[in-house]
């Protein structure tokens, strides 16, 4: 069987692709996989949401379950140079789930696991690492009236994919990222061994895999903490002209006790113009709401700011009670009077809100276009200067899509995971979610990537305390700087769990050891 693999790697230009697939079948038979392998139709595995690179793998494997994943990793370990990339839903930007002439595992194909368990009075759900969060949501709410506590904005992402990064949204200030809301994992290491791990059992693997960029193991199952799902959500946006007032109020909201604040807090920057994608029209929550620009103070600059909040409530609560709570909370904020937008919707509709944006983007040819996105965490100590130099200056015309900025609390993150953060309790997530028509109708992706580099370079040159989120570096020097004093721990974890550097080669952190 190893001979097959070696021939695959070295003789990939075999005359007929059909032969490749026959060999794939042989490979599958030899490995005794319950799933399937495809050496011809690997298209899916060579692309991602970023659309900035396309890399051909040797084969796309659809594992049926954890045993298949382990068999594939073990086979790769016995070969001289094969790598294995777990592919969640391929929503990375820079080829992180790809494997150049390696084996890509389509994690969405692994067997469906969905079991709600109650341990010491607390409910959890066990789900497969390849499950989409939107399916976890629907099944938990409709079947049990329960839901995970911490989300991402968009839910067509896999559980294993977001847990390998962090998983951040408007609930993170309250419950921490998704990595802080999982208590047990089943992981296949780079040696092909299967482990169940948690805070107390195989804890180094557990914390290593959380935020581990797929470097230490493939997450095949996760146990996620649940809470009772609310029925309804009041979703609100309020506008600010001054950055200092925006940050003061956003920080106030994220530092209040549970019950004294909203259930969700985010924010974004938008352009002070009537531009449909970047400006005033991007703020109202409903097409019936209009944005009245005469309300904007005369002192306002090139960009404006919006705090976005949400309050959960039950159907049994009278709307006037919700009004009282919301008015009480909003009454403590200093947003521009009458630039407030509100919408009541079901909890599921709220969590699935970005699905509408996806549909709209697909209709307009924006979804399949390149997405040179940039995500970073910037310390509170540098955020004013970041606003002045980046939002008010470099990006004052917008990025063709949302420019998110909202505060998070370091104490809600577990420092034992592999994620690295800026110092200081409060830091901001900044996300430039560029959404442009493909070149030449829109700007060239190279130009936008260069603009991202300029932003990063500015932060480095000015000594900002920041980290990339969903990081991407081409060379190890970049990774060393990224991990800083956590680099040694990261390298040790790699040596323990994936000594041949087989896993997640698309992250470009380590090279396969031959
Ligand atoms: P992939 O892109 O397929 O994989 C990402 C990395 O994880 C790869 O290195 C891969 O090898 C590895 N991996 C995948 N599955 C596993 C597994 N089971 N075990 C181990 N490693 C694995 N992020 C947020 O935090 N908050 C947001 O609000 C948010 N919104 C987004 C909205 C959109 C439209 C998009 C495109 C992305 C968004 N993201 C957000 C980013 C998203 O969390 C990451 O891109 C995540 O990696 C995507 O998950 P995926 O399942 O597509 O993973």
PDB file of N, CA and C and ligand atoms in Angstrom, residues 48-49 85-93 96-98 107 129-130 132 151-154 156-162 164-169 178 213-215 217-220 266 354 367 373 375 404 406 429 433 469-470 504 506-507, ligand 1:
ATOM      1  N   UNK A  48     -10.681  27.573  -1.582  1.00  0.00           N
ATOM      2  CA  UNK A  48     -11.310  27.990  -0.320  1.00  0.00           C
ATOM      3  C   UNK A  48     -12.031  29.320  -0.500  1.00  0.00           C
ATOM      4  N   UNK A  49     -12.650  29.793   0.559  1.00  0.00           N
ATOM      5  CA  UNK A  49     -13.459  31.012   0.492  1.00  0.00           C
ATOM      6  C   UNK A  49     -12.603  32.213   0.090  1.00  0.00           C
ATOM      7  N   UNK A  85      -4.510  17.122   5.329  1.00  0.00           N
ATOM      8  CA  UNK A  85      -5.234  18.320   5.781  1.00  0.00           C
ATOM      9  C   UNK A  85      -6.683  17.951   6.044  1.00  0.00           C
ATOM     10  N   UNK A  86      -7.157  18.275   7.248  1.00  0.00           N
ATOM     11  CA  UNK A  86      -8.597  18.161   7.500  1.00  0.00           C
ATOM     12  C   UNK A  86      -9.222  19.393   6.854  1.00  0.00           C
ATOM     13  N   UNK A  87     -10.272  19.172   6.085  1.00  0.00           N
ATOM     14  CA  UNK A  87     -10.988  20.314   5.512  1.00  0.00           C
ATOM     15  C   UNK A  87     -12.359  20.374   6.152  1.00  0.00           C
ATOM     16  N   UNK A  88     -12.640  21.500   6.811  1.00  0.00           N
ATOM     17  CA  UNK A  88     -13.951  21.669   7.426  1.00  0.00           C
ATOM     18  C   UNK A  88     -14.934  22.053   6.334  1.00  0.00           C
ATOM     19  N   UNK A  89     -15.251  23.348   6.245  1.00  0.00           N
ATOM     20  CA  UNK A  89     -16.074  23.791   5.115  1.00  0.00           C
ATOM     21  C   UNK A  89     -15.273  24.700   4.192  1.00  0.00           C
ATOM     22  N   UNK A  90     -13.959  24.670   4.329  1.00  0.00           N
ATOM     23  CA  UNK A  90     -13.105  25.429   3.400  1.00  0.00           C
ATOM     24  C   UNK A  90     -13.339  26.928   3.447  1.00  0.00           C
ATOM     25  N   UNK A  91     -13.661  27.474   4.621  1.00  0.00           N
ATOM     26  CA  UNK A  91     -13.917  28.912   4.705  1.00  0.00           C
ATOM     27  C   UNK A  91     -12.691  29.697   5.155  1.00  0.00           C
ATOM     28  N   UNK A  92     -11.543  29.091   5.012  1.00  0.00           N
ATOM     29  CA  UNK A  92     -10.299  29.813   5.258  1.00  0.00           C
ATOM     30  C   UNK A  92     -10.034  30.785   4.108  1.00  0.00           C
ATOM     31  N   UNK A  93      -9.087  31.660   4.345  1.00  0.00           N
ATOM     32  CA  UNK A  93      -8.769  32.692   3.353  1.00  0.00           C
ATOM     33  C   UNK A  93      -7.495  32.359   2.577  1.00  0.00           C
ATOM     34  N   UNK A  96      -5.398  27.476   4.205  1.00  0.00           N
ATOM     35  CA  UNK A  96      -5.054  26.759   5.445  1.00  0.00           C
ATOM     36  C   UNK A  96      -5.552  25.309   5.463  1.00  0.00           C
ATOM     37  N   UNK A  97      -6.628  25.008   4.717  1.00  0.00           N
ATOM     38  CA  UNK A  97      -7.150  23.633   4.738  1.00  0.00           C
ATOM     39  C   UNK A  97      -6.701  22.844   3.508  1.00  0.00           C
ATOM     40  N   UNK A  98      -5.679  23.325   2.832  1.00  0.00           N
ATOM     41  CA  UNK A  98      -5.215  22.643   1.611  1.00  0.00           C
ATOM     42  C   UNK A  98      -3.974  21.801   1.903  1.00  0.00           C
ATOM     43  N   UNK A 107     -14.048  16.621   6.095  1.00  0.00           N
ATOM     44  CA  UNK A 107     -14.585  16.297   7.423  1.00  0.00           C
ATOM     45  C   UNK A 107     -16.111  16.320   7.470  1.00  0.00           C
ATOM     46  N   UNK A 129     -16.822  16.509  14.522  1.00  0.00           N
ATOM     47  CA  UNK A 129     -15.938  17.634  14.183  1.00  0.00           C
ATOM     48  C   UNK A 129     -16.268  18.238  12.834  1.00  0.00           C
ATOM     49  N   UNK A 130     -16.965  17.488  12.002  1.00  0.00           N
ATOM     50  CA  UNK A 130     -17.306  18.006  10.679  1.00  0.00           C
ATOM     51  C   UNK A 130     -18.708  18.591  10.607  1.00  0.00           C
ATOM     52  N   UNK A 132     -21.733  21.197  10.771  1.00  0.00           N
ATOM     53  CA  UNK A 132     -21.857  22.649  10.593  1.00  0.00           C
ATOM     54  C   UNK A 132     -22.568  23.220  11.809  1.00  0.00           C
ATOM     55  N   UNK A 151     -20.930  31.792  19.759  1.00  0.00           N
ATOM     56  CA  UNK A 151     -21.141  31.563  18.330  1.00  0.00           C
ATOM     57  C   UNK A 151     -20.092  32.270  17.478  1.00  0.00           C
ATOM     58  N   UNK A 152     -20.183  32.015  16.168  1.00  0.00           N
ATOM     59  CA  UNK A 152     -19.546  32.896  15.189  1.00  0.00           C
ATOM     60  C   UNK A 152     -20.685  33.653  14.516  1.00  0.00           C
ATOM     61  N   UNK A 153     -20.362  34.702  13.768  1.00  0.00           N
ATOM     62  CA  UNK A 153     -21.438  35.470  13.113  1.00  0.00           C
ATOM     63  C   UNK A 153     -22.137  34.644  12.045  1.00  0.00           C
ATOM     64  N   UNK A 154     -21.333  33.811  11.397  1.00  0.00           N
ATOM     65  CA  UNK A 154     -21.818  33.030  10.257  1.00  0.00           C
ATOM     66  C   UNK A 154     -21.703  31.563  10.651  1.00  0.00           C
ATOM     67  N   UNK A 156     -22.194  28.572   8.646  1.00  0.00           N
ATOM     68  CA  UNK A 156     -21.866  27.469   7.725  1.00  0.00           C
ATOM     69  C   UNK A 156     -20.371  27.154   7.844  1.00  0.00           C
ATOM     70  N   UNK A 157     -19.933  27.003   9.067  1.00  0.00           N
ATOM     71  CA  UNK A 157     -18.542  26.697   9.394  1.00  0.00           C
ATOM     72  C   UNK A 157     -18.590  25.420  10.212  1.00  0.00           C
ATOM     73  N   UNK A 158     -17.519  24.630  10.181  1.00  0.00           N
ATOM     74  CA  UNK A 158     -17.584  23.377  10.941  1.00  0.00           C
ATOM     75  C   UNK A 158     -17.100  23.585  12.377  1.00  0.00           C
ATOM     76  N   UNK A 159     -17.552  22.678  13.217  1.00  0.00           N
ATOM     77  CA  UNK A 159     -17.168  22.708  14.630  1.00  0.00           C
ATOM     78  C   UNK A 159     -15.640  22.583  14.745  1.00  0.00           C
ATOM     79  N   UNK A 160     -15.054  21.611  14.023  1.00  0.00           N
ATOM     80  CA  UNK A 160     -13.602  21.422  14.088  1.00  0.00           C
ATOM     81  C   UNK A 160     -12.834  22.606  13.525  1.00  0.00           C
ATOM     82  N   UNK A 161     -13.386  23.237  12.477  1.00  0.00           N
ATOM     83  CA  UNK A 161     -12.718  24.387  11.845  1.00  0.00           C
ATOM     84  C   UNK A 161     -12.658  25.592  12.768  1.00  0.00           C
ATOM     85  N   UNK A 162     -13.765  25.912  13.447  1.00  0.00           N
ATOM     86  CA  UNK A 162     -13.725  27.101  14.312  1.00  0.00           C
ATOM     87  C   UNK A 162     -12.971  26.794  15.616  1.00  0.00           C
ATOM     88  N   UNK A 164     -10.442  25.036  15.905  1.00  0.00           N
ATOM     89  CA  UNK A 164      -9.016  25.072  15.600  1.00  0.00           C
ATOM     90  C   UNK A 164      -8.502  26.511  15.542  1.00  0.00           C
ATOM     91  N   UNK A 165      -9.413  27.474  15.573  1.00  0.00           N
ATOM     92  CA  UNK A 165      -9.016  28.893  15.570  1.00  0.00           C
ATOM     93  C   UNK A 165      -9.384  29.578  16.884  1.00  0.00           C
ATOM     94  N   UNK A 166     -10.672  29.715  17.156  1.00  0.00           N
ATOM     95  CA  UNK A 166     -11.179  30.270  18.419  1.00  0.00           C
ATOM     96  C   UNK A 166     -12.711  30.283  18.359  1.00  0.00           C
ATOM     97  N   UNK A 167     -13.281  30.984  17.326  1.00  0.00           N
ATOM     98  CA  UNK A 167     -14.718  31.101  17.199  1.00  0.00           C
ATOM     99  C   UNK A 167     -15.218  32.280  18.012  1.00  0.00           C
ATOM    100  N   UNK A 168     -15.371  33.419  17.334  1.00  0.00           N
ATOM    101  CA  UNK A 168     -15.628  34.684  18.023  1.00  0.00           C
ATOM    102  C   UNK A 168     -16.880  35.351  17.472  1.00  0.00           C
ATOM    103  N   UNK A 169     -17.666  35.937  18.359  1.00  0.00           N
ATOM    104  CA  UNK A 169     -18.834  36.717  17.927  1.00  0.00           C
ATOM    105  C   UNK A 169     -19.274  37.615  19.084  1.00  0.00           C
ATOM    106  N   UNK A 178     -15.583  30.168  21.317  1.00  0.00           N
ATOM    107  CA  UNK A 178     -16.122  28.799  21.294  1.00  0.00           C
ATOM    108  C   UNK A 178     -15.166  27.820  21.961  1.00  0.00           C
ATOM    109  N   UNK A 213      -4.814  25.434  15.212  1.00  0.00           N
ATOM    110  CA  UNK A 213      -4.647  25.577  13.757  1.00  0.00           C
ATOM    111  C   UNK A 213      -4.457  24.201  13.089  1.00  0.00           C
ATOM    112  N   UNK A 214      -5.078  23.195  13.673  1.00  0.00           N
ATOM    113  CA  UNK A 214      -5.035  21.846  13.104  1.00  0.00           C
ATOM    114  C   UNK A 214      -3.683  21.168  13.213  1.00  0.00           C
ATOM    115  N   UNK A 215      -2.764  21.723  14.017  1.00  0.00           N
ATOM    116  CA  UNK A 215      -1.378  21.239  14.029  1.00  0.00           C
ATOM    117  C   UNK A 215      -1.157  19.986  14.855  1.00  0.00           C
ATOM    118  N   UNK A 217      -3.762  17.636  15.939  1.00  0.00           N
ATOM    119  CA  UNK A 217      -4.684  16.531  15.776  1.00  0.00           C
ATOM    120  C   UNK A 217      -5.914  16.960  14.996  1.00  0.00           C
ATOM    121  N   UNK A 218      -6.644  15.965  14.568  1.00  0.00           N
ATOM    122  CA  UNK A 218      -7.893  16.223  13.827  1.00  0.00           C
ATOM    123  C   UNK A 218      -9.047  15.977  14.795  1.00  0.00           C
ATOM    124  N   UNK A 219      -9.852  16.987  14.976  1.00  0.00           N
ATOM    125  CA  UNK A 219     -10.972  16.897  15.923  1.00  0.00           C
ATOM    126  C   UNK A 219     -12.102  16.127  15.253  1.00  0.00           C
ATOM    127  N   UNK A 220     -12.425  14.966  15.808  1.00  0.00           N
ATOM    128  CA  UNK A 220     -13.489  14.163  15.198  1.00  0.00           C
ATOM    129  C   UNK A 220     -14.807  14.267  15.985  1.00  0.00           C
ATOM    130  N   UNK A 266     -21.517  43.797  19.559  1.00  0.00           N
ATOM    131  CA  UNK A 266     -20.522  43.924  18.489  1.00  0.00           C
ATOM    132  C   UNK A 266     -20.475  45.393  18.056  1.00  0.00           C
ATOM    133  N   UNK A 354     -26.539  36.000   8.894  1.00  0.00           N
ATOM    134  CA  UNK A 354     -25.562  36.217   7.818  1.00  0.00           C
ATOM    135  C   UNK A 354     -25.883  35.360   6.586  1.00  0.00           C
ATOM    136  N   UNK A 367     -20.000  36.203  -3.798  1.00  0.00           N
ATOM    137  CA  UNK A 367     -19.649  35.118  -2.879  1.00  0.00           C
ATOM    138  C   UNK A 367     -18.466  34.296  -3.404  1.00  0.00           C
ATOM    139  N   UNK A 373      -9.537  38.842   3.149  1.00  0.00           N
ATOM    140  CA  UNK A 373      -9.956  39.356   4.457  1.00  0.00           C
ATOM    141  C   UNK A 373      -8.760  39.468   5.394  1.00  0.00           C
ATOM    142  N   UNK A 375      -8.152  39.698   9.649  1.00  0.00           N
ATOM    143  CA  UNK A 375      -8.715  39.666  11.007  1.00  0.00           C
ATOM    144  C   UNK A 375      -7.592  39.844  11.994  1.00  0.00           C
ATOM    145  N   UNK A 404     -15.593  45.263  10.967  1.00  0.00           N
ATOM    146  CA  UNK A 404     -16.027  45.032  12.348  1.00  0.00           C
ATOM    147  C   UNK A 404     -14.986  45.525  13.336  1.00  0.00           C
ATOM    148  N   UNK A 406     -14.960  45.476  17.775  1.00  0.00           N
ATOM    149  CA  UNK A 406     -15.637  45.444  19.078  1.00  0.00           C
ATOM    150  C   UNK A 406     -14.721  44.845  20.131  1.00  0.00           C
ATOM    151  N   UNK A 429     -11.409  43.042  18.466  1.00  0.00           N
ATOM    152  CA  UNK A 429     -11.295  42.311  17.209  1.00  0.00           C
ATOM    153  C   UNK A 429     -11.562  43.315  16.095  1.00  0.00           C
ATOM    154  N   UNK A 433     -13.841  42.689   6.265  1.00  0.00           N
ATOM    155  CA  UNK A 433     -14.525  41.633   5.523  1.00  0.00           C
ATOM    156  C   UNK A 433     -14.836  42.133   4.107  1.00  0.00           C
ATOM    157  N   UNK A 469      -5.738  37.307  13.921  1.00  0.00           N
ATOM    158  CA  UNK A 469      -6.682  36.218  14.185  1.00  0.00           C
ATOM    159  C   UNK A 469      -6.862  35.493  12.851  1.00  0.00           C
ATOM    160  N   UNK A 470      -7.039  34.154  12.882  1.00  0.00           N
ATOM    161  CA  UNK A 470      -7.009  33.346  11.662  1.00  0.00           C
ATOM    162  C   UNK A 470      -5.689  33.666  10.956  1.00  0.00           C
ATOM    163  N   UNK A 504      -2.212  19.491   8.676  1.00  0.00           N
ATOM    164  CA  UNK A 504      -2.504  20.893   8.317  1.00  0.00           C
ATOM    165  C   UNK A 504      -1.294  21.610   7.705  1.00  0.00           C
ATOM    166  N   UNK A 506      -1.201  23.330   5.096  1.00  0.00           N
ATOM    167  CA  UNK A 506      -1.591  24.617   4.501  1.00  0.00           C
ATOM    168  C   UNK A 506      -1.368  25.810   5.421  1.00  0.00           C
ATOM    169  N   UNK A 507      -1.130  25.541   6.710  1.00  0.00           N
ATOM    170  CA  UNK A 507      -0.846  26.649   7.633  1.00  0.00           C
ATOM    171  C   UNK A 507       0.594  27.147   7.464  1.00  0.00           C
TER     172      UNK A 507
HETATM  173  P1  LIG B   1     -11.517  25.198   7.169  1.00  0.00           P
HETATM  174  O1  LIG B   1     -11.295  26.478   6.480  1.00  0.00           O
HETATM  175  O2  LIG B   1     -11.930  24.056   6.330  1.00  0.00           O
HETATM  176  O3  LIG B   1     -10.227  24.796   8.031  1.00  0.00           O
HETATM  177  C1  LIG B   1      -9.550  25.750   8.813  1.00  0.00           C
HETATM  178  C2  LIG B   1      -8.311  25.127   9.458  1.00  0.00           C
HETATM  179  O4  LIG B   1      -8.722  24.196  10.451  1.00  0.00           O
HETATM  180  C3  LIG B   1      -7.437  24.334   8.488  1.00  0.00           C
HETATM  181  O5  LIG B   1      -6.099  24.428   8.875  1.00  0.00           O
HETATM  182  C4  LIG B   1      -7.935  22.926   8.643  1.00  0.00           C
HETATM  183  O6  LIG B   1      -6.949  21.973   8.301  1.00  0.00           O
HETATM  184  C5  LIG B   1      -8.274  22.888  10.113  1.00  0.00           C
HETATM  185  N1  LIG B   1      -9.385  21.996  10.407  1.00  0.00           N
HETATM  186  C6  LIG B   1     -10.599  21.931   9.810  1.00  0.00           C
HETATM  187  N2  LIG B   1     -11.352  20.995  10.392  1.00  0.00           N
HETATM  188  C7  LIG B   1     -10.600  20.466  11.389  1.00  0.00           C
HETATM  189  C8  LIG B   1     -10.811  19.450  12.362  1.00  0.00           C
HETATM  190  N3  LIG B   1     -11.960  18.785  12.424  1.00  0.00           N
HETATM  191  N4  LIG B   1      -9.821  19.178  13.218  1.00  0.00           N
HETATM  192  C9  LIG B   1      -8.646  19.842  13.183  1.00  0.00           C
HETATM  193  N5  LIG B   1      -8.377  20.796  12.271  1.00  0.00           N
HETATM  194  C10 LIG B   1      -9.348  21.104  11.397  1.00  0.00           C
HETATM  195  N6  LIG B   1     -14.630  33.223  12.520  1.00  0.00           N
HETATM  196  C11 LIG B   1     -14.991  33.670  13.721  1.00  0.00           C
HETATM  197  O7  LIG B   1     -14.335  33.395  14.727  1.00  0.00           O
HETATM  198  N7  LIG B   1     -16.088  34.447  13.890  1.00  0.00           N
HETATM  199  C12 LIG B   1     -16.898  34.766  12.840  1.00  0.00           C
HETATM  200  O8  LIG B   1     -17.892  35.457  13.028  1.00  0.00           O
HETATM  201  C13 LIG B   1     -16.552  34.288  11.565  1.00  0.00           C
HETATM  202  N8  LIG B   1     -17.328  34.561  10.498  1.00  0.00           N
HETATM  203  C14 LIG B   1     -16.969  34.095   9.286  1.00  0.00           C
HETATM  204  C15 LIG B   1     -17.792  34.382   8.191  1.00  0.00           C
HETATM  205  C16 LIG B   1     -17.472  33.927   6.941  1.00  0.00           C
HETATM  206  C17 LIG B   1     -18.382  34.245   5.777  1.00  0.00           C
HETATM  207  C18 LIG B   1     -16.279  33.193   6.749  1.00  0.00           C
HETATM  208  C19 LIG B   1     -15.883  32.732   5.389  1.00  0.00           C
HETATM  209  C20 LIG B   1     -15.441  32.913   7.818  1.00  0.00           C
HETATM  210  C21 LIG B   1     -15.784  33.350   9.099  1.00  0.00           C
HETATM  211  N9  LIG B   1     -14.998  33.079  10.205  1.00  0.00           N
HETATM  212  C22 LIG B   1     -15.369  33.529  11.433  1.00  0.00           C
HETATM  213  C23 LIG B   1     -13.731  32.355  10.076  1.00  0.00           C
HETATM  214  C24 LIG B   1     -13.878  30.874  10.327  1.00  0.00           C
HETATM  215  O9  LIG B   1     -14.067  30.621  11.695  1.00  0.00           O
HETATM  216  C25 LIG B   1     -12.589  30.154   9.920  1.00  0.00           C
HETATM  217  O10 LIG B   1     -12.291  30.426   8.587  1.00  0.00           O
HETATM  218  C26 LIG B   1     -12.739  28.662  10.116  1.00  0.00           C
HETATM  219  O11 LIG B   1     -11.496  28.048   9.940  1.00  0.00           O
HETATM  220  C27 LIG B   1     -13.655  28.152   9.068  1.00  0.00           C
HETATM  221  O12 LIG B   1     -14.121  26.907   9.382  1.00  0.00           O
HETATM  222  P2  LIG B   1     -14.127  25.779   8.284  1.00  0.00           P
HETATM  223  O13 LIG B   1     -14.935  24.712   8.877  1.00  0.00           O
HETATM  224  O14 LIG B   1     -14.518  26.243   6.946  1.00  0.00           O
HETATM  225  O15 LIG B   1     -12.569  25.406   8.336  1.00  0.00           O
END
